[in-house]
Structures are given as structure tokens and as C-alpha cells.
Coordinates of C-alpha atoms and ligand atoms in Angstrom, one line a residue:
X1 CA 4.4 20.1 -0.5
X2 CA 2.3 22.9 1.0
X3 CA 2.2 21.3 4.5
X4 CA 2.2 17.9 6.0
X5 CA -0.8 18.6 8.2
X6 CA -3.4 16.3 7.6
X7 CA -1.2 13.2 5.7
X8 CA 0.0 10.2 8.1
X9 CA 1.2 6.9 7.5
X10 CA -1.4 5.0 7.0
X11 CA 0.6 1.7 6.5
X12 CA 3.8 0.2 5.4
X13 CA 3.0 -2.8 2.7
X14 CA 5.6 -5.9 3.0
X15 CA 5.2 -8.4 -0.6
X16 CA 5.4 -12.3 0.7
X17 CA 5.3 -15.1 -0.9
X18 CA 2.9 -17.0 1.5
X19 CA 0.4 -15.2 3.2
X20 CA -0.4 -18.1 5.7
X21 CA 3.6 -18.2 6.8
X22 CA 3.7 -14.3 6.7
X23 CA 0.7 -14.0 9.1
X24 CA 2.4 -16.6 11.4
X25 CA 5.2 -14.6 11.8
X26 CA 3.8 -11.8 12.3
X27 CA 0.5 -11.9 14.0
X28 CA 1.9 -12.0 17.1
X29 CA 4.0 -8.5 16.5
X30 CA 0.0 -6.8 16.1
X31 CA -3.1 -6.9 17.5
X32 CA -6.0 -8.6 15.9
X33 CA -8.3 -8.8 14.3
X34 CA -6.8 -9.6 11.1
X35 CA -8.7 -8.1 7.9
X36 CA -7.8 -10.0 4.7
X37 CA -9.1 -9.8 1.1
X38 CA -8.6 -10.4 -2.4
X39 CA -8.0 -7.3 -4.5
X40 CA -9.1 -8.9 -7.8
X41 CA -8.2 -5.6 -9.7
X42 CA -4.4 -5.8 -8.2
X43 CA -4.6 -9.6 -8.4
X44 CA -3.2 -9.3 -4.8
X45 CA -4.7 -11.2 -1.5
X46 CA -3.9 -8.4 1.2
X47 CA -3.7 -8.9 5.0
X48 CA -3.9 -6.2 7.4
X49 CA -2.4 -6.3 10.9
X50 CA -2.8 -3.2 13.1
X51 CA 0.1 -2.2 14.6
X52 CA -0.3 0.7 16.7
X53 CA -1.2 3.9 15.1
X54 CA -0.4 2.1 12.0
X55 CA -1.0 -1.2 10.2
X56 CA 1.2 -3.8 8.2
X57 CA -0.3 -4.5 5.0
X58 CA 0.8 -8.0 3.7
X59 CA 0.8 -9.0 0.2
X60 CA 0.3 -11.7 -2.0
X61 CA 0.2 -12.3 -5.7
X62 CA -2.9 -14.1 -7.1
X63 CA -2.2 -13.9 -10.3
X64 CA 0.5 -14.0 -12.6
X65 CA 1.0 -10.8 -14.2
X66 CA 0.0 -9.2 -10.9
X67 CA 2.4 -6.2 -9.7
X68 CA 3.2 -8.3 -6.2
X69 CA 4.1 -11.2 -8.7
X70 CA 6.9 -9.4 -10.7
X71 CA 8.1 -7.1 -7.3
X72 CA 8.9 -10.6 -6.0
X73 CA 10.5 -12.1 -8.6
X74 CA 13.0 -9.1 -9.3
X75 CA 13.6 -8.9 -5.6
X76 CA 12.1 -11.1 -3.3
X77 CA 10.0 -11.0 -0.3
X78 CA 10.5 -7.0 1.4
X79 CA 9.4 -3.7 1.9
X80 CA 6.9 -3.0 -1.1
X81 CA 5.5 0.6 -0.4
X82 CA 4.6 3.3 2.3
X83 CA 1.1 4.4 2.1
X84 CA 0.4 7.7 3.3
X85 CA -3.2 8.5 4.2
X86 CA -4.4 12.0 2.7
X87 CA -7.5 13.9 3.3
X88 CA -8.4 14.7 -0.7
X89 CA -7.2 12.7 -2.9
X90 CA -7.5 14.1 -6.3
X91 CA -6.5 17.5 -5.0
X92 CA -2.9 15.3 -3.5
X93 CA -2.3 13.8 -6.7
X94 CA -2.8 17.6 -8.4
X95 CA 0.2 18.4 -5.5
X96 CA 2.3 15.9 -6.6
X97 CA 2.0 15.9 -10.4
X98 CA 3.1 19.5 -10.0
X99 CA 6.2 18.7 -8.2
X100 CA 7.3 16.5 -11.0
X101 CA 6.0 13.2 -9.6
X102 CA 5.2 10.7 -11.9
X103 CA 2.1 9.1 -11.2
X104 CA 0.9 4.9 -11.3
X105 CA -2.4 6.3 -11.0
X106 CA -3.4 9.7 -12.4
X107 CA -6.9 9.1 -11.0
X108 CA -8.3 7.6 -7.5
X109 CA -9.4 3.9 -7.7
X110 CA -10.8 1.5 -5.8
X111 CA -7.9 -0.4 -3.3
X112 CA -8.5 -2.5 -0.2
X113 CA -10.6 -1.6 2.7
X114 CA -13.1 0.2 0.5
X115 CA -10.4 3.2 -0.1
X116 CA -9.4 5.4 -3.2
X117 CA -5.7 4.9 -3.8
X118 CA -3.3 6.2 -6.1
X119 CA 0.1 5.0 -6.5
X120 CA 3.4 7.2 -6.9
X121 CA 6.8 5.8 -9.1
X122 CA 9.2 4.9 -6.8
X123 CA 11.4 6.7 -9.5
X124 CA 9.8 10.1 -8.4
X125 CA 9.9 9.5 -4.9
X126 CA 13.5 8.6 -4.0
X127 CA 13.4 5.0 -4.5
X128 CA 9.9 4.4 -2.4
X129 CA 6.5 3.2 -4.0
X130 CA 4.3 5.6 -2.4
X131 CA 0.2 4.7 -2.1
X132 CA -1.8 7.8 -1.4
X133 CA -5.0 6.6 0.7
X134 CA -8.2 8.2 1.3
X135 CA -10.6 6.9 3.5
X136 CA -14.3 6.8 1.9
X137 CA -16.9 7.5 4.5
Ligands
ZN201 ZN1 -1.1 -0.6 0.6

């Protein structure tokens, strides 16, 4: 990487089984409010808890052949991915591809919250699913 300026965790995403139980547990860690949605393209339900300077991202499957769905089943409930936020994201993704990274998402989609994300293999990145963020103003 050039520099770090400019990139910060944006959130860390935790897989659960049940979003309800996982919010009881731990809504009182954050500060509300609570934004939740269904990413139909991820066939995830997401919950985000502000935490700080950062958020938790919860995650749910809601669908069978979802990402969340087989993450669980190979491992359980955890730690699913650190999303760092980035100024540009196409111009990230050109950063990383040339380090050797090998890329989920070789272009910027739609994720949650109305952001373009892109999603690094944890094979690439030392064992960590990394989700590159961009806010969209
Ligand atoms: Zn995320």
C-alpha cells in the first residue's frame, strides 16, 4: 500500500445465527439506534450497532445458499470480516489487485447502508475477509 491515510475501520462484521438473540446481547455494548436491513443480493439481514468510532455489523443468513449461511455452517457463529472504509474505491481495488490480492469483487457493488463494497479473499489477506467500503454521498 501507498499510505494508509484516508482508510479506517469502518466496521468489524460478526455472522449469528439469530439476529433477535444477537442484538440482545449486544445492544447494550452500543449506542442506538440500531439500523437493520435485508441485503437481498447477499441474502443476508444485517444489523448495525455503533460502537464508538466504529460499528458492529451483525449478520444473518436469509437464504440458503447465502455466504453467512455456509460461513456458519463450516464454523459457527464469529468474527466474519473487517471492513475498511476507503475514499475511492475502484482506484483501492486497482491497489490491491496489484499486490497480488485476489478479489470477491473485481468491481464496486451495491452493500448495506447504500455503499459500494468489494470484498477481498481471506486467502490474500492473511486469513481475514476484508470488505472495502465507500460511502456514496
Ligand atoms: Zn460488512
Amino acid at each position: 500500500m501507498s499510505s494508509w491515510s484516508g482508510r479506517r475501520v469502518d466496521h468489524v462484521g460478526i455472522a449469528v445465527r439469530d439476529l433477535d438473540v444477537a442484538l440482545a446481547f449486544y445492544r447494550p455494548l452500543a449506542g442506538l439506534p440500531v439500523h437493520r436491513e435485508v441485503v437481498a443480493g447477499d441474502g443476508v439481514e444485517v444489523a448495525f450497532l455503533k460502537l464508538g468510532e466504529t460499528e458492529l455489523e451483525l449478520l444473518a443468513s436469509r437464504g440458503p445458499d447465502s455466504s453467512v449461511q455456509r460461513f456458519l455452517e463450516r464454523r459457527g457463529e464469529g468474527l466474519h470480516h473487517l471492513a475498511l472504509e476507503v475514499g475511492d474505491l475502484a482506484a483501492e481495488l486497482a491497489e490491491w489487485r496489484s499486490r497480488g490480492a485476489v478479489l470477491i469483487d473485481e468491481a464496486p457493488r451495491p452493500g448495506a447502508r447504500g455503499r459500494q463494497v468489494a470484498f477481498v479473499h481471506p486467502g490474500s489477506a492473511l486469513g481475514v475477509l476484508v470488505e472495502l467500503c465507500q460511502r456514496v454521498s
